[in-house]
PDB file of C-alpha atoms in Angstrom:
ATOM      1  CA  UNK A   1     107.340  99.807 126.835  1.00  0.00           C
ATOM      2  CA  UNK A   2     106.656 101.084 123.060  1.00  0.00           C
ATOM      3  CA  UNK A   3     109.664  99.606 121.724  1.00  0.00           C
ATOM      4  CA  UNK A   4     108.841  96.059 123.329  1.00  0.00           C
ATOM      5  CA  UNK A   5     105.422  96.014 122.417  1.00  0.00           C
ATOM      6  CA  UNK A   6     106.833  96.914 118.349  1.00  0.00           C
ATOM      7  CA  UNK A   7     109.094  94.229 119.016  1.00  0.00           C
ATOM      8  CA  UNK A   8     106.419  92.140 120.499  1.00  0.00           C
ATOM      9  CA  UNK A   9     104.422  92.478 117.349  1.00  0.00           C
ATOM     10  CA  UNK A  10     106.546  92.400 114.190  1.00  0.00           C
ATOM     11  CA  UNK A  11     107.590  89.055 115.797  1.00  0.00           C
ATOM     12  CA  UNK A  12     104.054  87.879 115.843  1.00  0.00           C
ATOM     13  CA  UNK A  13     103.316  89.086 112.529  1.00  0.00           C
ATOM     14  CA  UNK A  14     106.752  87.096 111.382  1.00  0.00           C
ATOM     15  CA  UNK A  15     105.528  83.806 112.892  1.00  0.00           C
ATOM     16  CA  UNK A  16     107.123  80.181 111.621  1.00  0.00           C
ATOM     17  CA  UNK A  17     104.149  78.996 108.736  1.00  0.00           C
ATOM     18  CA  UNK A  18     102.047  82.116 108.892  1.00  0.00           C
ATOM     19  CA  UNK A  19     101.846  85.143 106.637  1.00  0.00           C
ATOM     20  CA  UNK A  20      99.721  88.580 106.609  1.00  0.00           C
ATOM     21  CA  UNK A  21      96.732  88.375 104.879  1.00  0.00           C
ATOM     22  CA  UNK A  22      96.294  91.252 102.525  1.00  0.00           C
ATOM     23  CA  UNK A  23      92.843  92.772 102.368  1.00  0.00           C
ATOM     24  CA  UNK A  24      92.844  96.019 102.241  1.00  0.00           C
ATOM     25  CA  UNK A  25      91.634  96.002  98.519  1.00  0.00           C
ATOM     26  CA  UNK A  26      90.246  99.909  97.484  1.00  0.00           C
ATOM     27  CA  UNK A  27      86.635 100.133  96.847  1.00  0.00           C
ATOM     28  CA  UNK A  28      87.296 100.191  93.461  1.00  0.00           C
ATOM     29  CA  UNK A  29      89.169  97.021  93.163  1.00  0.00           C
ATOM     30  CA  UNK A  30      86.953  95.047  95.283  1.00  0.00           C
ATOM     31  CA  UNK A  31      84.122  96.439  92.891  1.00  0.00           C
ATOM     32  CA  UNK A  32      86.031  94.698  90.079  1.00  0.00           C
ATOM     33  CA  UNK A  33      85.968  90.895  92.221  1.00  0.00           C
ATOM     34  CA  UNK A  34      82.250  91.224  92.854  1.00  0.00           C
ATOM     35  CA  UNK A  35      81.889  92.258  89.661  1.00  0.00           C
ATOM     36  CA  UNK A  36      83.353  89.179  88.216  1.00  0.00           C
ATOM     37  CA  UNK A  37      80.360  86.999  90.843  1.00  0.00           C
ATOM     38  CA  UNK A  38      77.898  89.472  89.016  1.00  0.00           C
ATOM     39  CA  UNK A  39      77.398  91.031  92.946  1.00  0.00           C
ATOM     40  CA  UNK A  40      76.891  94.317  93.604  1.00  0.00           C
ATOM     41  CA  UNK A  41      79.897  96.209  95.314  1.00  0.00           C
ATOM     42  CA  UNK A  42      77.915  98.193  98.735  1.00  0.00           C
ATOM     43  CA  UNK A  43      79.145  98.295 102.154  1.00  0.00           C
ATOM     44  CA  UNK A  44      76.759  95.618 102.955  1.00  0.00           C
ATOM     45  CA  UNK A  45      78.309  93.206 100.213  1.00  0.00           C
ATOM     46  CA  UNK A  46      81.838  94.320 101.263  1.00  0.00           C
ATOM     47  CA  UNK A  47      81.032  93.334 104.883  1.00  0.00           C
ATOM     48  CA  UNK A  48      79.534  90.003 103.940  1.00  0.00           C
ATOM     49  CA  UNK A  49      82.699  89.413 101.711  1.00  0.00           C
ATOM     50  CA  UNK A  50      84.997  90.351 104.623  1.00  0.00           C
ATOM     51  CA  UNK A  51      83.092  87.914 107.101  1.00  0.00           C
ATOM     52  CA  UNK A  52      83.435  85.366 104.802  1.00  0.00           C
ATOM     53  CA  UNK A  53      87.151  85.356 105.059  1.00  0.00           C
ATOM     54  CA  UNK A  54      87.558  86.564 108.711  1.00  0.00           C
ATOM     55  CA  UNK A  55      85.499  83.768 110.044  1.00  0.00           C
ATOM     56  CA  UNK A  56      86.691  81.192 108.328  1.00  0.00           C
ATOM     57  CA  UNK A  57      87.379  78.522 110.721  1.00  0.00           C
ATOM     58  CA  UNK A  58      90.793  78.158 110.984  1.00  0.00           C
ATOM     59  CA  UNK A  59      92.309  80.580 109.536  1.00  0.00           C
ATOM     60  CA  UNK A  60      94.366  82.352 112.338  1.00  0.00           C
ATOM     61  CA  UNK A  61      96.466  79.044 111.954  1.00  0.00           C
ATOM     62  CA  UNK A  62      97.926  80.326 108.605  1.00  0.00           C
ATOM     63  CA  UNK A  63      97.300  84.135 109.415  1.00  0.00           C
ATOM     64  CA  UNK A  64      99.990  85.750 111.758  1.00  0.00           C
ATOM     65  CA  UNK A  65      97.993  89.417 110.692  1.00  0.00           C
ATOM     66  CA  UNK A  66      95.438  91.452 108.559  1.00  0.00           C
ATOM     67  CA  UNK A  67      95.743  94.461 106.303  1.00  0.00           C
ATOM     68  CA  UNK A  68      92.128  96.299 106.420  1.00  0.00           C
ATOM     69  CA  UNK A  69      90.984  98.781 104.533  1.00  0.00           C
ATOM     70  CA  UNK A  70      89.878 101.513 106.518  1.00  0.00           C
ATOM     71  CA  UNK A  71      86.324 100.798 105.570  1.00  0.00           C
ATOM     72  CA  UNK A  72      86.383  97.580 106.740  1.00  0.00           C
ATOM     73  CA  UNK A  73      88.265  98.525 109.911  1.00  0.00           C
ATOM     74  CA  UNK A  74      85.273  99.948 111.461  1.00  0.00           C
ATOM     75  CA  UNK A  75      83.023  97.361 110.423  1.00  0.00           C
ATOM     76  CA  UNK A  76      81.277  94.313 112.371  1.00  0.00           C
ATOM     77  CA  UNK A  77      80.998  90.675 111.562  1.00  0.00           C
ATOM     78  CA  UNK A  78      77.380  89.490 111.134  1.00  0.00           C
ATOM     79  CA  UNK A  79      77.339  88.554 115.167  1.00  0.00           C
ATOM     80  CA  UNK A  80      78.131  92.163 115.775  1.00  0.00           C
ATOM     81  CA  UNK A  81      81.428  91.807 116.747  1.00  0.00           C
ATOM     82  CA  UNK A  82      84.578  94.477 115.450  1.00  0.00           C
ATOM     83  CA  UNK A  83      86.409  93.078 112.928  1.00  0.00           C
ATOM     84  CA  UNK A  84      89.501  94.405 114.807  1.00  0.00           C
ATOM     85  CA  UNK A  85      88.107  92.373 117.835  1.00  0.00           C
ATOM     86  CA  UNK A  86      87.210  89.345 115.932  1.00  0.00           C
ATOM     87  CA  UNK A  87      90.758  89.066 114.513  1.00  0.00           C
ATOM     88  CA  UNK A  88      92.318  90.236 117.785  1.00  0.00           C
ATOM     89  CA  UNK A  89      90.435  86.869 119.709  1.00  0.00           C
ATOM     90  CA  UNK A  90      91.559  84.638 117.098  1.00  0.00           C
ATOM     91  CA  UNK A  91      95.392  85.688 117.786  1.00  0.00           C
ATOM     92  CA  UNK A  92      95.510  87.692 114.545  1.00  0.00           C
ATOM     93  CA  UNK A  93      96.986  90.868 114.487  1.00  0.00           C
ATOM     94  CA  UNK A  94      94.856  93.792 112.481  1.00  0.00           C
ATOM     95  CA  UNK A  95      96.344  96.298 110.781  1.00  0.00           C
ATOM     96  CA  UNK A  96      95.359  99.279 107.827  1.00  0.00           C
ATOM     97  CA  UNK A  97      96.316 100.673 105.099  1.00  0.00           C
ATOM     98  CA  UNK A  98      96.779 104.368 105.985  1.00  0.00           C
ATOM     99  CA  UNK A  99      98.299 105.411 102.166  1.00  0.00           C
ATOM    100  CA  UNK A 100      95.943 106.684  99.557  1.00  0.00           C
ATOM    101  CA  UNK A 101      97.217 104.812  96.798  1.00  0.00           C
ATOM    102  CA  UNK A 102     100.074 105.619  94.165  1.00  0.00           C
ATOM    103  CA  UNK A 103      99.542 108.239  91.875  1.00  0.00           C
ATOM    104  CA  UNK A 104     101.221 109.637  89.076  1.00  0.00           C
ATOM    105  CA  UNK A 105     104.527 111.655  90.208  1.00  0.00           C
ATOM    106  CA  UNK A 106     104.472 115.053  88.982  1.00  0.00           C
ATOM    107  CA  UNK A 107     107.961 115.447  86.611  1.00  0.00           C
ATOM    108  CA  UNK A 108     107.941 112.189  85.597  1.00  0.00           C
ATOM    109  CA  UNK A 109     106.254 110.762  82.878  1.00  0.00           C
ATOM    110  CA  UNK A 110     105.847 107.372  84.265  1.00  0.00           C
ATOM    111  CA  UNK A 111     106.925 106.664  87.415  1.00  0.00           C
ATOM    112  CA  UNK A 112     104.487 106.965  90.756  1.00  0.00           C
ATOM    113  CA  UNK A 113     104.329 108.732  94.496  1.00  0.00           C
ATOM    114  CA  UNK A 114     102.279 107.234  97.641  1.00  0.00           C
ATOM    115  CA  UNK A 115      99.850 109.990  99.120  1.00  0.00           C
ATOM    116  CA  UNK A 116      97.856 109.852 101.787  1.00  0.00           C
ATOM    117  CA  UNK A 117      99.844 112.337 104.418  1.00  0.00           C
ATOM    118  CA  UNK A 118      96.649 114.831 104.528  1.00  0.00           C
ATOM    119  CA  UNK A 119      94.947 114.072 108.143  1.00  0.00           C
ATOM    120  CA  UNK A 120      97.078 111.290 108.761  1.00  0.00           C
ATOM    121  CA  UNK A 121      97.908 112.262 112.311  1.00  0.00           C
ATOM    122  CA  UNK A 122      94.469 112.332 113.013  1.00  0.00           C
ATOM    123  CA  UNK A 123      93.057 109.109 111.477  1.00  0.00           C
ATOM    124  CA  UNK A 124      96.049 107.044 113.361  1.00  0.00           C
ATOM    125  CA  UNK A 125      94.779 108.030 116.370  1.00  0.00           C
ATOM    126  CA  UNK A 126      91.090 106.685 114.923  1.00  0.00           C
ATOM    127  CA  UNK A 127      92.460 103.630 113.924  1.00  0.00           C
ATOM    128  CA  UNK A 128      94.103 102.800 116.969  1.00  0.00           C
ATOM    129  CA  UNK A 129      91.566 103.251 119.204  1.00  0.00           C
ATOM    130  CA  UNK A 130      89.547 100.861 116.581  1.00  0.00           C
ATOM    131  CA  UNK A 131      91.710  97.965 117.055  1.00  0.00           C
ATOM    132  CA  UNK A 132      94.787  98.519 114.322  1.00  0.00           C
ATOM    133  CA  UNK A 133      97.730  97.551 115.962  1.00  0.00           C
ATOM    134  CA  UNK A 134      99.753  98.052 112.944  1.00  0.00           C
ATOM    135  CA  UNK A 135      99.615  99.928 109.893  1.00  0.00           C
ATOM    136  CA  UNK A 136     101.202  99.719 106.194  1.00  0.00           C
ATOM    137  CA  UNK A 137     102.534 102.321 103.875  1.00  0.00           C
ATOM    138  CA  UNK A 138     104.099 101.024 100.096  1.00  0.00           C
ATOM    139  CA  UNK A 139     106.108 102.966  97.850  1.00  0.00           C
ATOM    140  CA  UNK A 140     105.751 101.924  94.533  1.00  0.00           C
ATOM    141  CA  UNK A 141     109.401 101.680  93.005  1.00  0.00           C
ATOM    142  CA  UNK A 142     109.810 100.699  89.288  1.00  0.00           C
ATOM    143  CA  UNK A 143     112.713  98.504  88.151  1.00  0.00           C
ATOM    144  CA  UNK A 144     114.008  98.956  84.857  1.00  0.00           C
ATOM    145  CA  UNK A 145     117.266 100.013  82.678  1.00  0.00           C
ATOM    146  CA  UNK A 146     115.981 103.546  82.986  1.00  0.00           C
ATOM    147  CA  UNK A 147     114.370 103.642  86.205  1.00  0.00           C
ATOM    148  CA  UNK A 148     113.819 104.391  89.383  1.00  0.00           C
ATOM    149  CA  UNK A 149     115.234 107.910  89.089  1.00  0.00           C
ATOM    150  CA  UNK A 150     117.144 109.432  91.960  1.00  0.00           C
ATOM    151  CA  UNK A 151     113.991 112.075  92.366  1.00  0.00           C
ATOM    152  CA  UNK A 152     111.298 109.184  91.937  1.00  0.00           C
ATOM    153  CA  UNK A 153     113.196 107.705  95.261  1.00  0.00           C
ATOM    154  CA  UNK A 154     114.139 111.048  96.964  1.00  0.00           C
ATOM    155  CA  UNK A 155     110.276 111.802  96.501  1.00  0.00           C
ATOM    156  CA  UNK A 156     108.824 108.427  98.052  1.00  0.00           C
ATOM    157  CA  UNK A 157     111.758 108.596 100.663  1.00  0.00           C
ATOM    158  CA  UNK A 158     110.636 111.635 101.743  1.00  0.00           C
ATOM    159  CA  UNK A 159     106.787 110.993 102.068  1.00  0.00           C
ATOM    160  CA  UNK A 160     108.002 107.868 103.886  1.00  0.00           C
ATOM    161  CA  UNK A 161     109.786 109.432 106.259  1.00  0.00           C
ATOM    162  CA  UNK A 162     107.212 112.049 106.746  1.00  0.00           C
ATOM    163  CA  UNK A 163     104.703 109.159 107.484  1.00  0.00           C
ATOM    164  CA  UNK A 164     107.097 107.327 110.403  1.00  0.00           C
ATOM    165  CA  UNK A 165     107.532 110.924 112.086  1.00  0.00           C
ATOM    166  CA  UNK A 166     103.600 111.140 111.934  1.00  0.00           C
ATOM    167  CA  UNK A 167     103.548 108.112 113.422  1.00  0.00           C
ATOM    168  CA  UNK A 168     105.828 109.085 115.695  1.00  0.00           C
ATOM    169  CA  UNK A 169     104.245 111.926 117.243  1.00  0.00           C
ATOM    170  CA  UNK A 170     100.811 110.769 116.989  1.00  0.00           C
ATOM    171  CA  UNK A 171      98.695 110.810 120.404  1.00  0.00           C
ATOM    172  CA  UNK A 172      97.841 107.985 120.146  1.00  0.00           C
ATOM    173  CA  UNK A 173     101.236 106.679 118.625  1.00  0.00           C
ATOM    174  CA  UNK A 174     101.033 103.604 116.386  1.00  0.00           C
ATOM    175  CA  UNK A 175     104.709 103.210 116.650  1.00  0.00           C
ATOM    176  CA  UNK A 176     108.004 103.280 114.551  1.00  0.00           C
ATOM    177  CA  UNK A 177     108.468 101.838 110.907  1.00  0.00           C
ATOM    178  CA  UNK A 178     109.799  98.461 109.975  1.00  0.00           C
ATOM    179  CA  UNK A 179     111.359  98.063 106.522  1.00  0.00           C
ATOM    180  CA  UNK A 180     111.039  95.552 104.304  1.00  0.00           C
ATOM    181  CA  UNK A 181     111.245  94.719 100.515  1.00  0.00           C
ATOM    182  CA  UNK A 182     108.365  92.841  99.058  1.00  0.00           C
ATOM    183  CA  UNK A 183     109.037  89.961  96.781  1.00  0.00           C
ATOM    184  CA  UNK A 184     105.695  88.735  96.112  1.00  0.00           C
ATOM    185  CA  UNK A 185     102.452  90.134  94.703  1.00  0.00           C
ATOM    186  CA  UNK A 186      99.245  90.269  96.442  1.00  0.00           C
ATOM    187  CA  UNK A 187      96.567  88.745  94.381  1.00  0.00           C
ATOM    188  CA  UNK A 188      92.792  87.550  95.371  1.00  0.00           C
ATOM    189  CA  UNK A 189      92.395  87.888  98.842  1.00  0.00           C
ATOM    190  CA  UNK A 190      96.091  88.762  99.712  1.00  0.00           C
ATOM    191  CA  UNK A 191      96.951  85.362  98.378  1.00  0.00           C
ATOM    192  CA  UNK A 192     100.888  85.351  98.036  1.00  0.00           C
ATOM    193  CA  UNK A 193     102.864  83.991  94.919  1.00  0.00           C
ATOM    194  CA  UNK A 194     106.443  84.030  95.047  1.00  0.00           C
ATOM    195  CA  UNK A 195     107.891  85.609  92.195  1.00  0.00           C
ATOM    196  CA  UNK A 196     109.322  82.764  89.960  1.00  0.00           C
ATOM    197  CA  UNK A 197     112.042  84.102  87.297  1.00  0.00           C
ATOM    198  CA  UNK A 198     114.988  83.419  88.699  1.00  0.00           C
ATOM    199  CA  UNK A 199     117.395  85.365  86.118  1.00  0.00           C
ATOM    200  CA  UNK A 200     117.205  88.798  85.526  1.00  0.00           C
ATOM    201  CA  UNK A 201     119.085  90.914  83.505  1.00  0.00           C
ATOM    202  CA  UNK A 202     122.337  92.233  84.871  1.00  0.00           C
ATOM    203  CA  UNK A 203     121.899  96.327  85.027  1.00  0.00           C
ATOM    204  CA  UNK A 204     118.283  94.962  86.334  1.00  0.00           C
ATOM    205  CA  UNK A 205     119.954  93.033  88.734  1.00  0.00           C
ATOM    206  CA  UNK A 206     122.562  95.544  90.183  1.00  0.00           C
ATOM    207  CA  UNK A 207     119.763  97.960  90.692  1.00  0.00           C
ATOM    208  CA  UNK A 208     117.388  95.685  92.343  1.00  0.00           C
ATOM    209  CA  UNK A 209     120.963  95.356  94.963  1.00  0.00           C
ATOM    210  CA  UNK A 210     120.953  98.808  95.405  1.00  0.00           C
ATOM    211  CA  UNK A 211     117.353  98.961  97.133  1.00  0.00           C
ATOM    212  CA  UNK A 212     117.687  96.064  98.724  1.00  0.00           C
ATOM    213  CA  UNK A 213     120.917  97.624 100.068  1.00  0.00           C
ATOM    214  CA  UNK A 214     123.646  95.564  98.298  1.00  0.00           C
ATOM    215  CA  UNK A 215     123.143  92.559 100.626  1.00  0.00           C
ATOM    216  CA  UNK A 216     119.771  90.874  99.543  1.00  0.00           C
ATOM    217  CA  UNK A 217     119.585  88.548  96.818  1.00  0.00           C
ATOM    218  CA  UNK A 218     117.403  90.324  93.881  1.00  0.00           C
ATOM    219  CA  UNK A 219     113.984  90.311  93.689  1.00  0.00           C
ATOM    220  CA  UNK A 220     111.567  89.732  90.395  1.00  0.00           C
ATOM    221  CA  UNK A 221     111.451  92.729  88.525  1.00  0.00           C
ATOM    222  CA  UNK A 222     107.566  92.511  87.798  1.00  0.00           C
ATOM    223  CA  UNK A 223     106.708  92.115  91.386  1.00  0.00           C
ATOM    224  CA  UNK A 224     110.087  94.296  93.361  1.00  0.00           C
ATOM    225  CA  UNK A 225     108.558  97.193  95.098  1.00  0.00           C
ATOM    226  CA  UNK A 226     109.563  99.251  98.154  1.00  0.00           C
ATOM    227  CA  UNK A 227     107.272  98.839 100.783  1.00  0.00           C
ATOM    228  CA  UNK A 228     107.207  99.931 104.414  1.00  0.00           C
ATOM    229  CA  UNK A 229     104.914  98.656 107.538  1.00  0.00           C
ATOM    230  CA  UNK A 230     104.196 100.338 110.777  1.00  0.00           C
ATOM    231  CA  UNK A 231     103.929  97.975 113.381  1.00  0.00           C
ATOM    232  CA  UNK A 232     101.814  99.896 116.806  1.00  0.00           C
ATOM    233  CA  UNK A 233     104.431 100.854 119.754  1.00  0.00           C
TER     234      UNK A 233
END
């Protein structure tokens, strides 16, 4: 039953012509958009923002699912309805952020880890019974001539796999991790942009391989980072 219903939704969230909308911008970040409309970031201005693009008529059409941010999660539109439940009617699939953002990685002088593993058993079980039906976790892997380094990846590998066992043994278990390596960059409201450079240099190359696995073809180097999503079992 878990494993169809994981099935069930990374399918959905892989749909022909749709793509996951990504807004599960940070407070601060989403501070730095209003600030640019001369709008003051509050919850109320961060709801109105969300509504905006939630009910946008439609929508679910392009959108197979949503990243939230946890704030916005437990939020209504302006009718009073979940945001969860409004996405859920339109066919699109909600889903949060559960990380805490990448931070700099102690021993390393410029490379990053994801946190966000304090309480996490216990908020999974909060956003599921909110609505999230799947979740997302991103490791923030640097490609360059010197890096990543073997403990940058051992590090993020680790909090990773931490995260899918919390997931695993959560009560209210959100379900097992899906894998995949991101070749675009998020910008606006989740807007993707395929990366464009097409040639990269050859150690860059070989190393952008060797996280995809040695199959994959090579992603930009600007916009190639590890991520991992949680779809709900």
């Amino acid at each position: 039953m878990h494993e169809q219903a994981l099935i069930d939704t990374a399918k959905a969230l892989v749909s022909d012509g749709k793509g996951i909308l990504a807004a599960d911008e940070s407070t601060g970040t989403i501070k730095k958009r209003l600030d640019s409309i001369n709008v003051e970031s509050t919850e109320q201005t961060r709801q109105a923002y969300r509504n905006l693009l939630f009910t946008t008529e439609g929508a679910e059409d392009f959108i197979s699912g949503v990243i939230l941010f946890e704030e916005t999660l437990f939020q209504k539109a302006d009718d009073g309805t979940p945001f969860s439940k409004l996405l859920a009617d339109k066919g699109v699939i909600p889903g949060i952020k559960v990380d805490k953002g990448a931070k700099p990685l102690a021993g390393s002088s410029e490379e990053k880890v994801t946190e966000g593993l304090d309480g996490l058993r216990e908020r999974l079980a909060d956003y599921a019974q909110a609505g999230a039906r799947f979740a997302k976790w991103r490791g923030v892997i640097d490609i360059t001539d010197e890096r990543p380094t073997d403990y940058c990846v051992h590090v993020n590998a680790h909090a990773l796999a931490r995260e899918e066992i919390l997931h695993r043994s959560a009560k209210a278990r959100i379900g097992e991790i899906v894998h995949r390596h991101r070749r675009h960059r998020f910008i606006a409201a989740g807007q993707l942009v395929p990366a464009l450079r097409s040639r990269l240099h050859p150690v860059e190359a070989q190393r952008n391989r060797r996280v995809d696995g040695g199959g994959a073809e090579p992603a930009a180097a600007e916009a190639d980072k590890t991520e991992a999503v949680a779809a709900k079992a």
